[in-house]
Amino acid sequence: SQTIHQWPATLVQPVGSPLSLECTVEGTSNPNLYWYRQAAGRGLQLLFYSVGIGQISSEVPQNLSASRPQDRQFILSSKKLLLSDSGFYLCAWSVGPREGYTFGSGTRLTVV
Amino acid sequence: DQQVKQNSPSLSVQEGRISILNCDYTNSMFDYFLWYKKYPAEGPTFLISISSIKDKNEDGRFTVFLNKSAKHLSLHIVPSQPGDSAVYFCAALYGGSQGNLIFGKGTKLSVKP
């Protein structure tokens, strides 16, 4: 069966510090991978998606970046965090959006 | 510009009654719609979907209705149970089979015993 792992569950980081969130998927090959952010009053905002290794599309301009070094690994990074980067970050995968997305358990990031 | 709108941030319903969650969209190119349910500190889970060629899809206590002319869909939960208390997200698909989901802001449903 397919599973998705996302860590850490919670993170408190100072402004200006770097960020690395990791997401891995098991039990499927060549999934579409997504990073979403849930911020207060903003719903679920798509940040990045990837349809293959090294293929990253960004939906919104920001100081975050994403990478897909392996087929089932998706990483969200920042060189210098801003207060506005606080939120609940969710990784998801799908074989096609009509099949639905499977979300990870999320990371609560608080930038202080 | 919010293409998928859930105008009610919260809804409170008595156990056993019907819960109706509403969603409006602006892009007529959307052709597939999904509802997700999210508990606090967890990722959303897929609930039910509907294609634009249909106007109704039912799965147990959950029914989604689509009114294309009004660009409106709704999720009905009958009967509502306390375990249904969660945030419900409406999502729409653009870009065909390789498109990405656009989510609304969510509606927090509270079902009171």
Short mmCIF file of C-alpha atoms in Angstrom, two decimals, chain A residues 4-99:
data_model
loop_
_atom_site.label_atom_id
_atom_site.label_comp_id
_atom_site.label_asym_id
_atom_site.label_seq_id
_atom_site.Cartn_x
_atom_site.Cartn_y
_atom_site.Cartn_z
CA ILE A 4 3.52 9.21 2.63
CA HIS A 5 5.92 10.35 5.33
CA GLN A 6 6.48 13.94 6.28
CA TRP A 7 8.69 15.30 9.02
CA PRO A 8 9.14 16.94 11.39
CA ALA A 9 5.64 17.33 12.80
CA THR A 10 6.42 20.66 14.46
CA LEU A 11 9.23 23.12 14.05
CA VAL A 12 10.07 26.45 15.65
CA GLN A 13 12.71 28.43 13.81
CA PRO A 14 14.10 31.94 14.23
CA VAL A 15 13.75 34.53 11.50
CA GLY A 16 16.63 34.31 9.07
CA SER A 17 17.38 30.66 9.73
CA PRO A 18 17.31 28.01 6.98
CA LEU A 19 14.56 25.44 6.50
CA SER A 20 14.43 21.92 5.17
CA LEU A 21 11.26 19.85 5.22
CA GLU A 22 11.31 16.37 3.77
CA CYS A 23 8.59 14.21 2.29
CA THR A 24 8.89 10.65 1.05
CA VAL A 25 6.37 8.39 -0.62
CA GLU A 26 6.32 4.61 -0.53
CA GLY A 27 4.50 2.06 -2.62
CA THR A 28 4.21 3.96 -5.87
CA SER A 29 6.43 5.04 -8.73
CA ASN A 30 6.64 8.35 -10.53
CA PRO A 31 3.99 10.10 -8.45
CA ASN A 32 3.05 13.72 -8.84
CA LEU A 33 4.26 15.47 -5.69
CA TYR A 34 2.98 18.67 -4.13
CA TRP A 35 3.80 21.11 -1.36
CA TYR A 36 0.85 23.04 0.10
CA ARG A 37 0.70 25.59 2.88
CA GLN A 38 -2.27 26.25 5.10
CA ALA A 39 -1.99 29.72 6.60
CA ALA A 40 -4.58 31.40 8.77
CA GLY A 41 -7.50 32.56 6.63
CA ARG A 42 -5.81 31.44 3.42
CA GLY A 43 -6.99 27.88 2.97
CA LEU A 44 -4.71 25.43 1.19
CA GLN A 45 -2.27 27.22 -1.07
CA LEU A 46 -0.28 25.25 -3.65
CA LEU A 47 3.40 26.17 -3.41
CA PHE A 48 5.20 23.70 -5.67
CA TYR A 49 4.46 20.61 -7.68
CA SER A 50 6.61 18.08 -9.44
CA VAL A 51 5.80 15.54 -12.13
CA GLY A 52 9.25 13.94 -12.13
CA ILE A 53 12.80 13.97 -10.79
CA GLY A 54 14.30 17.43 -11.07
CA GLN A 55 11.05 18.89 -12.46
CA ILE A 56 9.71 21.60 -10.18
CA SER A 57 6.96 24.11 -10.90
CA SER A 58 6.34 27.03 -8.60
CA GLU A 59 2.86 28.43 -8.19
CA VAL A 60 3.59 31.49 -6.09
CA PRO A 61 6.66 33.71 -5.77
CA GLN A 62 8.25 33.44 -2.36
CA ASN A 63 11.53 32.81 -0.59
CA LEU A 64 10.92 29.07 -0.56
CA SER A 65 12.27 26.50 -3.00
CA ALA A 66 11.64 22.83 -3.66
CA SER A 67 13.70 19.98 -4.99
CA ARG A 68 13.06 16.40 -6.03
CA PRO A 69 16.38 14.57 -5.89
CA GLN A 70 14.77 11.14 -6.09
CA ASP A 71 11.53 9.82 -7.57
CA ARG A 72 9.77 9.57 -4.22
CA GLN A 73 11.46 12.35 -2.29
CA PHE A 74 10.32 15.96 -2.22
CA ILE A 75 12.09 18.64 -0.20
CA LEU A 76 10.95 22.13 0.72
CA SER A 77 13.71 24.59 1.61
CA SER A 78 14.44 28.15 2.47
CA LYS A 79 17.77 29.93 2.94
CA LYS A 80 16.32 32.57 5.26
CA LEU A 81 12.93 32.23 6.89
CA LEU A 82 10.52 35.14 7.25
CA LEU A 83 7.83 35.56 9.88
CA SER A 84 5.27 35.21 7.08
CA ASP A 85 6.53 31.68 6.36
CA SER A 86 4.76 30.42 9.47
CA GLY A 87 2.01 27.95 8.67
CA PHE A 88 1.05 24.34 8.30
CA TYR A 89 2.96 22.70 5.44
CA LEU A 90 1.52 19.69 3.72
CA CYS A 91 3.10 17.32 1.25
CA ALA A 92 0.83 15.33 -1.05
CA TRP A 93 1.08 12.85 -3.87
CA SER A 94 -1.17 11.62 -6.62
CA VAL A 95 -1.01 9.46 -9.71
CA GLY A 96 -3.41 11.92 -11.29
CA PRO A 97 -5.54 14.59 -9.64
CA ARG A 98 -8.80 12.84 -10.52
CA GLU A 99 -7.63 10.01 -8.31
#
